Amino acid sequence: MLAFVVSLALIVLLLLAEMPIAFAFGIGALVFGVWSGSDVSFLIPYAYNTTSSFALLALPLFVMAGTLMAQGGISDRLLNFVNAFVGRLKGGLGAVTVVTCALFGAISGSSSAAIAAIGQIMIPRMVKEGYPAGHATALVACSSVLALMIPPSIPMIVFAVTGGISVGAAFLSTIIPGAILMVVYVGLNFVFLRKVDTIKVEEPLPIGLAIRKIGTTGKEAFWALLMPIIILGSIYSGIATPTEAAAIALVFAVMVGFMIYRGLTLRNFPSTIARAAITTGSIVAVLFFLFVMSRAMILQDVPKEVAEALVALTEDRVVALLIINVILLLIGMIVDDVSGSVLAAIILLPVATEIGVHPIHFAAIVGTNLGLGNVSPPCAPMLYMAAGVSKLTLDKYIVPTMKLLTFGHLPMVLIVTFIPELSLTLPRLVLGIQ
């Protein structure tokens, strides 16, 4: 346990010193392995075999499919379609941003991809229409983490593979919480902007023209909206595994990008593939060292000791769940969503099952809580990524961010934690999970 604590402290210090996440975890894994006397020659082949598993192959395929669809013009079509419904209301562009981030999450499975594809379009557009720049930045950052909750979520794939649970069930566990949080953010956006007088609002269209615009934009967005239906439909109908569905999504993305939306060309295709490969490579490098460390911890019974320590600390299940959520929040503040998913599966899943939490319910807790951590200062990787788009200083967007988190995401974390039916209903209905 001492080796684990020291290694974890070393990793945190290295991350705070801005060392790349893969290297920080690599050094931490090496220190823990040597200190605990684990056979490093055994741990490395184990990590290699785990990262090359069939289930985890879905990760690079979804990353590549999402990158290709973003380059291919999907984000523009989704934005135009949602804008046709609420774009002419005061605060409508904010609602468009939230819903489109959720829809894009159903394609890319990545919050950073949502910021890159949606934030770069919507933040300048909202500012141009009179929205406070801080509110626009905060809204994109907070909405981007809906991608962690709307399947196919890359962190949920990683959590399921690491924790040995069904990927499909993990996907289903966060759909209802994600949909509720999307509605909450839309509502908060309208509430927070009701007294802002600088927002430009276009005149409402006659009902006939409005319906015609919805039809036109819906027709243009048809192929974009079809993609999540194909992915999730093939998984839950039993036609394909998540990995096979990811391969289908990739082929679909190439066809739509080249032949329908024509955003993909022979000129930009290689650079798009290169961006996807760089993203995938960085994720896999982190996972490799995390799997080395996870196996060493399992061999040394660290997860069991953590579970026993927490159970000994309190016999109250409510208090134990609150402690677990605090730990998850701290993990989300320090590392990215994928790394946080692995750490949660290694360290906290045994603790949760020990106190009687269903593994699928815990997957929903992890997916919801890590999103909160990713936009919570001081580290807040997704928040600072959105700020990089708007070029604002922290004092300009910290207040609207904390308002959205306090009244939106934090209550949702508590609701998901203490109302397990919210996350277990769909897995039980669709997959028969007990």
C-alpha positions as a Python dict, from the first residue, in 0.01 Angstrom:
ca = {
    (1, 'M'): (0, 0, 0),
    (2, 'L'): (290, 239, 74),
    (3, 'A'): (432, 176, -272),
    (4, 'F'): (90, 255, -422),
    (5, 'V'): (51, 581, -227),
    (6, 'V'): (402, 699, -316),
    (7, 'S'): (358, 607, -684),
    (8, 'L'): (21, 784, -700),
    (9, 'A'): (167, 1095, -536),
    (10, 'L'): (456, 1088, -784),
    (11, 'I'): (212, 1064, -1078),
    (12, 'V'): (11, 1361, -948),
    (13, 'L'): (326, 1571, -904),
    (14, 'L'): (446, 1486, -1255),
    (15, 'L'): (105, 1573, -1401),
    (16, 'L'): (101, 1904, -1216),
    (17, 'A'): (448, 1968, -1360),
    (18, 'E'): (284, 1925, -1704),
    (19, 'M'): (462, 1603, -1795),
    (20, 'P'): (270, 1412, -2069),
    (21, 'I'): (18, 1177, -1909),
    (22, 'A'): (164, 861, -2067),
    (23, 'F'): (513, 935, -1932),
    (24, 'A'): (381, 1027, -1586),
    (25, 'F'): (194, 699, -1557),
    (26, 'G'): (488, 511, -1708),
    (27, 'I'): (724, 641, -1438),
    (28, 'G'): (464, 576, -1168),
    (29, 'A'): (409, 221, -1293),
    (30, 'L'): (784, 156, -1299),
    (31, 'V'): (831, 286, -944),
    (32, 'F'): (538, 83, -815),
    (33, 'G'): (645, -232, -999),
    (34, 'V'): (1004, -220, -872),
    (35, 'W'): (909, -112, -518),
    (36, 'S'): (643, -381, -479),
    (37, 'G'): (868, -650, -624),
    (38, 'S'): (639, -728, -918),
    (39, 'D'): (779, -912, -1218),
    (40, 'V'): (802, -632, -1476),
    (41, 'S'): (885, -882, -1750),
    (42, 'F'): (539, -1034, -1690),
    (43, 'L'): (354, -702, -1661),
    (44, 'I'): (464, -562, -1998),
    (45, 'P'): (333, -856, -2210),
    (46, 'Y'): (8, -841, -2011),
    (47, 'A'): (-36, -470, -2093),
    (48, 'Y'): (45, -537, -2459),
    (49, 'N'): (-210, -817, -2485),
    (50, 'T'): (-478, -608, -2312),
    (51, 'T'): (-430, -302, -2532),
    (52, 'S'): (-445, -524, -2843),
    (53, 'S'): (-768, -698, -2737),
    (54, 'F'): (-1058, -721, -2981),
    (55, 'A'): (-1293, -521, -2757),
    (56, 'L'): (-1047, -232, -2726),
    (57, 'L'): (-1007, -220, -3104),
    (58, 'A'): (-1333, -23, -3101),
    (59, 'L'): (-1143, 274, -2955),
    (60, 'P'): (-923, 366, -3256),
    (61, 'L'): (-1207, 285, -3496),
    (62, 'F'): (-1449, 523, -3323),
    (63, 'V'): (-1180, 792, -3293),
    (64, 'M'): (-1106, 766, -3665),
    (65, 'A'): (-1474, 759, -3761),
    (66, 'G'): (-1547, 1065, -3548),
    (67, 'T'): (-1250, 1255, -3691),
    (68, 'L'): (-1351, 1175, -4047),
    (69, 'M'): (-1712, 1276, -3989),
    (70, 'A'): (-1604, 1606, -3830),
    (71, 'Q'): (-1383, 1684, -4130),
    (72, 'G'): (-1653, 1561, -4364),
    (73, 'G'): (-1902, 1829, -4261),
    (74, 'I'): (-2123, 1652, -4009),
    (75, 'S'): (-2095, 1922, -3741),
    (76, 'D'): (-2228, 2192, -3977),
    (77, 'R'): (-2529, 1980, -4075),
    (78, 'L'): (-2612, 1895, -3714),
    (79, 'L'): (-2585, 2259, -3609),
    (80, 'N'): (-2812, 2377, -3891),
    (81, 'F'): (-3072, 2110, -3813),
    (82, 'V'): (-3093, 2186, -3440),
    (83, 'N'): (-3083, 2560, -3511),
    (84, 'A'): (-3397, 2525, -3724),
    (85, 'F'): (-3592, 2434, -3408),
    (86, 'V'): (-3471, 2684, -3148),
    (87, 'G'): (-3224, 2915, -3322),
    (88, 'R'): (-3464, 3212, -3331),
    (89, 'L'): (-3532, 3212, -2956),
    (90, 'K'): (-3336, 3431, -2714),
    (91, 'G'): (-3061, 3195, -2600),
    (92, 'G'): (-3142, 2961, -2888),
    (93, 'L'): (-2783, 2934, -3010),
    (94, 'G'): (-2684, 2817, -2663),
    (95, 'A'): (-2948, 2545, -2677),
    (96, 'V'): (-2823, 2451, -3024),
    (97, 'T'): (-2472, 2416, -2881),
    (98, 'V'): (-2581, 2184, -2601),
    (99, 'V'): (-2792, 1955, -2818),
    (100, 'T'): (-2535, 1940, -3097),
    (101, 'C'): (-2258, 1847, -2852),
    (102, 'A'): (-2478, 1559, -2734),
    (103, 'L'): (-2548, 1449, -3092),
    (104, 'F'): (-2182, 1473, -3182),
    (105, 'G'): (-2102, 1261, -2878),
    (106, 'A'): (-2322, 992, -3029),
    (107, 'I'): (-2083, 988, -3324),
    (108, 'S'): (-1736, 1061, -3192),
    (109, 'G'): (-1758, 936, -2831),
    (110, 'S'): (-1508, 1202, -2728),
    (111, 'S'): (-1554, 1530, -2539),
    (112, 'S'): (-1235, 1679, -2683),
    (113, 'A'): (-1362, 1602, -3034),
    (114, 'A'): (-1690, 1776, -2949),
    (115, 'I'): (-1503, 2090, -2842),
    (116, 'A'): (-1286, 2081, -3153),
    (117, 'A'): (-1578, 2027, -3393),
    (118, 'I'): (-1857, 2227, -3225),
    (119, 'G'): (-1672, 2477, -3007),
    (120, 'Q'): (-1468, 2625, -3290),
    (121, 'I'): (-1791, 2699, -3477),
    (122, 'M'): (-2030, 2796, -3198),
    (123, 'I'): (-1816, 3004, -2960),
    (124, 'P'): (-1729, 3272, -3222),
    (125, 'R'): (-2086, 3254, -3356),
    (126, 'M'): (-2243, 3308, -3012),
    (127, 'V'): (-2006, 3595, -2933),
    (128, 'K'): (-2091, 3756, -3268),
    (129, 'E'): (-2463, 3731, -3181),
    (130, 'G'): (-2412, 3914, -2850),
    (131, 'Y'): (-2366, 3625, -2605),
    (132, 'P'): (-2123, 3689, -2318),
    (133, 'A'): (-1797, 3523, -2422),
    (134, 'G'): (-1757, 3364, -2079),
    (135, 'H'): (-2100, 3203, -2099),
    (136, 'A'): (-2030, 3071, -2450),
    (137, 'T'): (-1701, 2918, -2337),
    (138, 'A'): (-1850, 2762, -2024),
    (139, 'L'): (-2148, 2622, -2214),
    (140, 'V'): (-1929, 2448, -2474),
    (141, 'A'): (-1698, 2306, -2207),
    (142, 'C'): (-1982, 2173, -1989),
    (143, 'S'): (-2182, 2040, -2285),
    (144, 'S'): (-1880, 1865, -2434),
    (145, 'V'): (-1876, 1609, -2151),
    (146, 'L'): (-2217, 1487, -2265),
    (147, 'A'): (-2004, 1290, -2512),
    (148, 'L'): (-1889, 1078, -2215),
    (149, 'M'): (-2249, 987, -2140),
    (150, 'I'): (-2409, 949, -2483),
    (151, 'P'): (-2287, 625, -2648),
    (152, 'P'): (-2064, 524, -2810),
    (153, 'S'): (-1849, 672, -2532),
    (154, 'I'): (-1478, 594, -2559),
    (155, 'P'): (-1422, 620, -2179),
    (156, 'M'): (-1710, 374, -2126),
    (157, 'I'): (-1546, 127, -2366),
    (158, 'V'): (-1222, 154, -2170),
    (159, 'F'): (-1398, 123, -1834),
    (160, 'A'): (-1595, -183, -1946),
    (161, 'V'): (-1289, -360, -2090),
    (162, 'T'): (-1079, -285, -1780),
    (163, 'G'): (-1355, -377, -1536),
    (164, 'G'): (-1464, -689, -1724),
    (165, 'I'): (-1826, -581, -1776),
    (166, 'S'): (-2048, -561, -2085),
    (167, 'V'): (-1960, -268, -2314),
    (168, 'G'): (-2320, -251, -2437),
    (169, 'A'): (-2455, -238, -2082),
    (170, 'A'): (-2206, 36, -1991),
    (171, 'F'): (-2325, 234, -2295),
    (172, 'L'): (-2690, 200, -2193),
    (173, 'S'): (-2627, 297, -1830),
    (174, 'T'): (-2553, 662, -1911),
    (175, 'I'): (-2813, 731, -2182),
    (176, 'I'): (-3095, 846, -1949),
    (177, 'P'): (-2864, 1055, -1722),
    (178, 'G'): (-2703, 1207, -2033),
    (179, 'A'): (-3039, 1298, -2187),
    (180, 'I'): (-3160, 1453, -1859),
    (181, 'L'): (-2839, 1654, -1821),
    (182, 'M'): (-2873, 1780, -2178),
    (183, 'V'): (-3224, 1910, -2101),
    (184, 'V'): (-3102, 2065, -1775),
    (185, 'Y'): (-2819, 2251, -1952),
    (186, 'V'): (-3061, 2379, -2217),
    (187, 'G'): (-3291, 2508, -1943),
    (188, 'L'): (-3009, 2668, -1743),
    (189, 'N'): (-2882, 2837, -2059),
    (190, 'F'): (-3218, 3009, -2110),
    (191, 'V'): (-3245, 3102, -1740),
    (192, 'F'): (-2895, 3254, -1719),
    (193, 'L'): (-2945, 3459, -2037),
    (194, 'R'): (-3293, 3595, -1967),
    (195, 'K'): (-3158, 3935, -1849),
    (196, 'V'): (-2881, 3968, -2109),
    (197, 'D'): (-2989, 4246, -2348),
    (198, 'T'): (-2701, 4224, -2596),
    (199, 'I'): (-2820, 3901, -2762),
    (200, 'K'): (-2944, 3943, -3119),
    (201, 'V'): (-3261, 3751, -3196),
    (202, 'E'): (-3392, 3705, -3548),
    (203, 'E'): (-3761, 3755, -3621),
    (204, 'P'): (-3965, 3432, -3591),
    (205, 'L'): (-4048, 3268, -3922),
    (206, 'P'): (-4407, 3200, -4026),
    (207, 'I'): (-4504, 2847, -3929),
    (208, 'G'): (-4497, 2729, -4289),
    (209, 'L'): (-4145, 2858, -4353),
    (210, 'A'): (-4025, 2724, -4017),
    (211, 'I'): (-4151, 2374, -4100),
    (212, 'R'): (-3996, 2397, -4445),
    (213, 'K'): (-3660, 2498, -4294),
    (214, 'I'): (-3673, 2206, -4049),
    (215, 'G'): (-3745, 1974, -4339),
    (216, 'T'): (-3462, 2114, -4552),
    (217, 'T'): (-3199, 2103, -4277),
    (218, 'G'): (-3325, 1763, -4164),
    (219, 'K'): (-3281, 1629, -4515),
    (220, 'E'): (-2925, 1767, -4526),
    (221, 'A'): (-2848, 1619, -4183),
    (222, 'F'): (-3008, 1282, -4261),
    (223, 'W'): (-2680, 1097, -4310),
    (224, 'A'): (-2528, 1257, -4003),
    (225, 'L'): (-2826, 1157, -3787),
    (226, 'L'): (-2829, 808, -3939),
    (227, 'M'): (-2480, 727, -3811),
    (228, 'P'): (-2562, 692, -3438),
    (229, 'I'): (-2874, 496, -3530),
    (230, 'I'): (-2664, 249, -3730),
    (231, 'I'): (-2400, 222, -3457),
    (232, 'L'): (-2633, 173, -3162),
    (233, 'G'): (-2893, -22, -3356),
    (234, 'S'): (-2638, -277, -3475),
    (235, 'I'): (-2502, -320, -3121),
    (236, 'Y'): (-2830, -358, -2933),
    (237, 'S'): (-3001, -566, -3201),
    (238, 'G'): (-2720, -818, -3172),
    (239, 'I'): (-2613, -777, -3534),
    (240, 'A'): (-2267, -652, -3437),
    (241, 'T'): (-2037, -623, -3139),
    (242, 'P'): (-1924, -270, -3038),
    (243, 'T'): (-1596, -330, -3223),
    (244, 'E'): (-1774, -444, -3539),
    (245, 'A'): (-2013, -148, -3511),
    (246, 'A'): (-1710, 82, -3491),
    (247, 'A'): (-1577, -69, -3814),
    (248, 'I'): (-1916, -14, -3979),
    (249, 'A'): (-1911, 347, -3857),
    (250, 'L'): (-1567, 400, -4008),
    (251, 'V'): (-1671, 270, -4350),
    (252, 'F'): (-1990, 479, -4329),
    (253, 'A'): (-1789, 791, -4238),
    (254, 'V'): (-1560, 749, -4538),
    (255, 'M'): (-1851, 699, -4778),
    (256, 'V'): (-2053, 994, -4646),
    (257, 'G'): (-1750, 1224, -4624),
    (258, 'F'): (-1636, 1156, -4981),
    (259, 'M'): (-1957, 1088, -5170),
    (260, 'I'): (-2237, 1281, -4994),
    (261, 'Y'): (-2113, 1575, -4786),
    (262, 'R'): (-1788, 1593, -4984),
    (263, 'G'): (-1597, 1747, -4694),
    (264, 'L'): (-1335, 1476, -4737),
    (265, 'T'): (-1103, 1510, -5034),
    (266, 'L'): (-791, 1335, -5150),
    (267, 'R'): (-599, 1641, -5030),
    (268, 'N'): (-726, 1655, -4668),
    (269, 'F'): (-784, 1281, -4617),
    (270, 'P'): (-421, 1195, -4524),
    (271, 'S'): (-395, 1476, -4267),
    (272, 'T'): (-731, 1375, -4117),
    (273, 'I'): (-614, 1016, -4080),
    (274, 'A'): (-289, 1143, -3927),
    (275, 'R'): (-481, 1348, -3665),
    (276, 'A'): (-687, 1043, -3573),
    (277, 'A'): (-373, 829, -3550),
    (278, 'I'): (-202, 1082, -3322),
    (279, 'T'): (-507, 1093, -3092),
    (280, 'T'): (-528, 713, -3086),
    (281, 'G'): (-156, 676, -3024),
    (282, 'S'): (-161, 911, -2726),
    (283, 'I'): (-459, 726, -2574),
    (284, 'V'): (-306, 381, -2625),
    (285, 'A'): (27, 494, -2477),
    (286, 'V'): (-155, 607, -2162),
    (287, 'L'): (-357, 284, -2148),
    (288, 'F'): (-46, 68, -2186),
    (289, 'F'): (121, 209, -1874),
    (290, 'L'): (-208, 215, -1685),
    (291, 'F'): (-254, -157, -1756),
    (292, 'V'): (102, -225, -1636),
    (293, 'M'): (28, -46, -1311),
    (294, 'S'): (-319, -199, -1276),
    (295, 'R'): (-188, -555, -1305),
    (296, 'A'): (86, -483, -1052),
    (297, 'M'): (-172, -342, -810),
    (298, 'I'): (-397, -645, -854),
    (299, 'L'): (-104, -881, -788),
    (300, 'Q'): (-30, -688, -468),
    (301, 'D'): (-399, -686, -360),
    (302, 'V'): (-409, -305, -357),
    (303, 'P'): (-774, -276, -476),
    (304, 'K'): (-880, -522, -205),
    (305, 'E'): (-690, -323, 61),
    (306, 'V'): (-847, 3, -58),
    (307, 'A'): (-1193, -156, -41),
    (308, 'E'): (-1130, -291, 309),
    (309, 'A'): (-994, 45, 425),
    (310, 'L'): (-1299, 233, 298),
    (311, 'V'): (-1540, -22, 447),
    (312, 'A'): (-1354, 2, 779),
    (313, 'L'): (-1371, 382, 761),
    (314, 'T'): (-1749, 386, 752),
    (315, 'E'): (-2030, 132, 756),
    (316, 'D'): (-2274, 386, 618),
    (317, 'R'): (-2331, 310, 248),
    (318, 'V'): (-2435, 669, 174),
    (319, 'V'): (-2114, 809, 325),
    (320, 'A'): (-1907, 550, 138),
    (321, 'L'): (-2069, 649, -193),
    (322, 'L'): (-2003, 1017, -123),
    (323, 'I'): (-1636, 939, -52),
    (324, 'I'): (-1612, 741, -378),
    (325, 'N'): (-1762, 1037, -566),
    (326, 'V'): (-1512, 1278, -413),
    (327, 'I'): (-1227, 1049, -520),
    (328, 'L'): (-1374, 1024, -873),
    (329, 'L'): (-1406, 1402, -888),
    (330, 'L'): (-1039, 1444, -792),
    (331, 'I'): (-935, 1186, -1053),
    (332, 'G'): (-1138, 1371, -1318),
    (333, 'M'): (-973, 1700, -1223),
    (334, 'I'): (-623, 1560, -1266),
    (335, 'V'): (-634, 1326, -1565),
    (336, 'D'): (-829, 1290, -1889),
    (337, 'D'): (-1152, 1090, -1916),
    (338, 'V'): (-990, 774, -2059),
    (339, 'S'): (-721, 757, -1790),
    (340, 'G'): (-980, 830, -1524),
    (341, 'S'): (-1196, 542, -1648),
    (342, 'V'): (-910, 295, -1611),
    (343, 'L'): (-821, 420, -1262),
    (344, 'A'): (-1186, 400, -1156),
    (345, 'A'): (-1216, 43, -1284),
    (346, 'I'): (-893, -66, -1115),
    (347, 'I'): (-920, 105, -777),
    (348, 'L'): (-1285, 194, -714),
    (349, 'L'): (-1491, -76, -889),
    (350, 'P'): (-1389, -339, -628),
    (351, 'V'): (-1477, -90, -355),
    (352, 'A'): (-1818, -21, -508),
    (353, 'T'): (-1905, -388, -549),
    (354, 'E'): (-1791, -452, -191),
    (355, 'I'): (-2054, -209, -58),
    (356, 'G'): (-2325, -353, -284),
    (357, 'V'): (-2321, -122, -588),
    (358, 'H'): (-2406, -295, -916),
    (359, 'P'): (-2108, -277, -1159),
    (360, 'I'): (-2330, -130, -1435),
    (361, 'H'): (-2467, 129, -1192),
    (362, 'F'): (-2110, 218, -1101),
    (363, 'A'): (-2025, 259, -1471),
    (364, 'A'): (-2292, 531, -1487),
    (365, 'I'): (-2153, 698, -1174),
    (366, 'V'): (-1806, 699, -1329),
    (367, 'G'): (-1927, 835, -1664),
    (368, 'T'): (-2124, 1114, -1497),
    (369, 'N'): (-1867, 1208, -1234),
    (370, 'L'): (-1559, 1211, -1456),
    (371, 'G'): (-1733, 1460, -1681),
    (372, 'L'): (-1782, 1687, -1381),
    (373, 'G'): (-1413, 1654, -1292),
    (374, 'N'): (-1299, 1728, -1647),
    (375, 'V'): (-1452, 2077, -1632),
    (376, 'S'): (-1381, 2150, -1263),
    (377, 'P'): (-1079, 2366, -1169),
    (378, 'P'): (-793, 2359, -1090),
    (379, 'C'): (-691, 2118, -1370),
    (380, 'A'): (-1014, 2099, -1578),
    (381, 'P'): (-870, 1972, -1911),
    (382, 'M'): (-1194, 2019, -2110),
    (383, 'L'): (-1258, 2364, -1965),
    (384, 'Y'): (-914, 2489, -2065),
    (385, 'M'): (-948, 2335, -2410),
    (386, 'A'): (-1267, 2536, -2465),
    (387, 'A'): (-1090, 2845, -2331),
    (388, 'G'): (-817, 2785, -2588),
    (389, 'V'): (-1083, 2828, -2858),
    (390, 'S'): (-1226, 3150, -2711),
    (391, 'K'): (-885, 3289, -2602),
    (392, 'L'): (-1031, 3407, -2270),
    (393, 'T'): (-863, 3431, -1932),
    (394, 'L'): (-995, 3223, -1640),
    (395, 'D'): (-1169, 3514, -1465),
    (396, 'K'): (-1399, 3564, -1767),
    (397, 'Y'): (-1552, 3215, -1775),
    (398, 'I'): (-1505, 3067, -1426),
    (399, 'V'): (-1829, 3213, -1281),
    (400, 'P'): (-2064, 3088, -1558),
    (401, 'T'): (-1885, 2752, -1549),
    (402, 'M'): (-1935, 2709, -1176),
    (403, 'K'): (-2302, 2809, -1209),
    (404, 'L'): (-2361, 2543, -1473),
    (405, 'L'): (-2177, 2279, -1271),
    (406, 'T'): (-2342, 2369, -939),
    (407, 'F'): (-2699, 2375, -1070),
    (408, 'G'): (-2659, 2118, -1346),
    (409, 'H'): (-2387, 1856, -1333),
    (410, 'L'): (-2335, 1820, -958),
    (411, 'P'): (-2702, 1743, -885),
    (412, 'M'): (-2698, 1489, -1170),
    (413, 'V'): (-2399, 1310, -1013),
    (414, 'L'): (-2591, 1277, -686),
    (415, 'I'): (-2910, 1165, -861),
    (416, 'V'): (-2726, 896, -1060),
    (417, 'T'): (-2545, 781, -746),
    (418, 'F'): (-2851, 742, -524),
    (419, 'I'): (-3115, 642, -781),
    (420, 'P'): (-2968, 328, -942),
    (421, 'E'): (-3283, 263, -1148),
    (422, 'L'): (-3190, 562, -1362),
    (423, 'S'): (-2887, 376, -1496),
    (424, 'L'): (-3004, 13, -1466),
    (425, 'T'): (-3344, 36, -1637),
    (426, 'L'): (-3221, 33, -1999),
    (427, 'P'): (-2956, -240, -1950),
    (428, 'R'): (-3223, -459, -1789),
    (429, 'L'): (-3484, -393, -2057),
    (430, 'V'): (-3255, -421, -2359),
    (431, 'L'): (-2990, -673, -2250),
    (432, 'G'): (-3159, -851, -1962),
    (433, 'I'): (-2887, -748, -1715),
    (434, 'Q'): (-2975, -866, -1364),
}
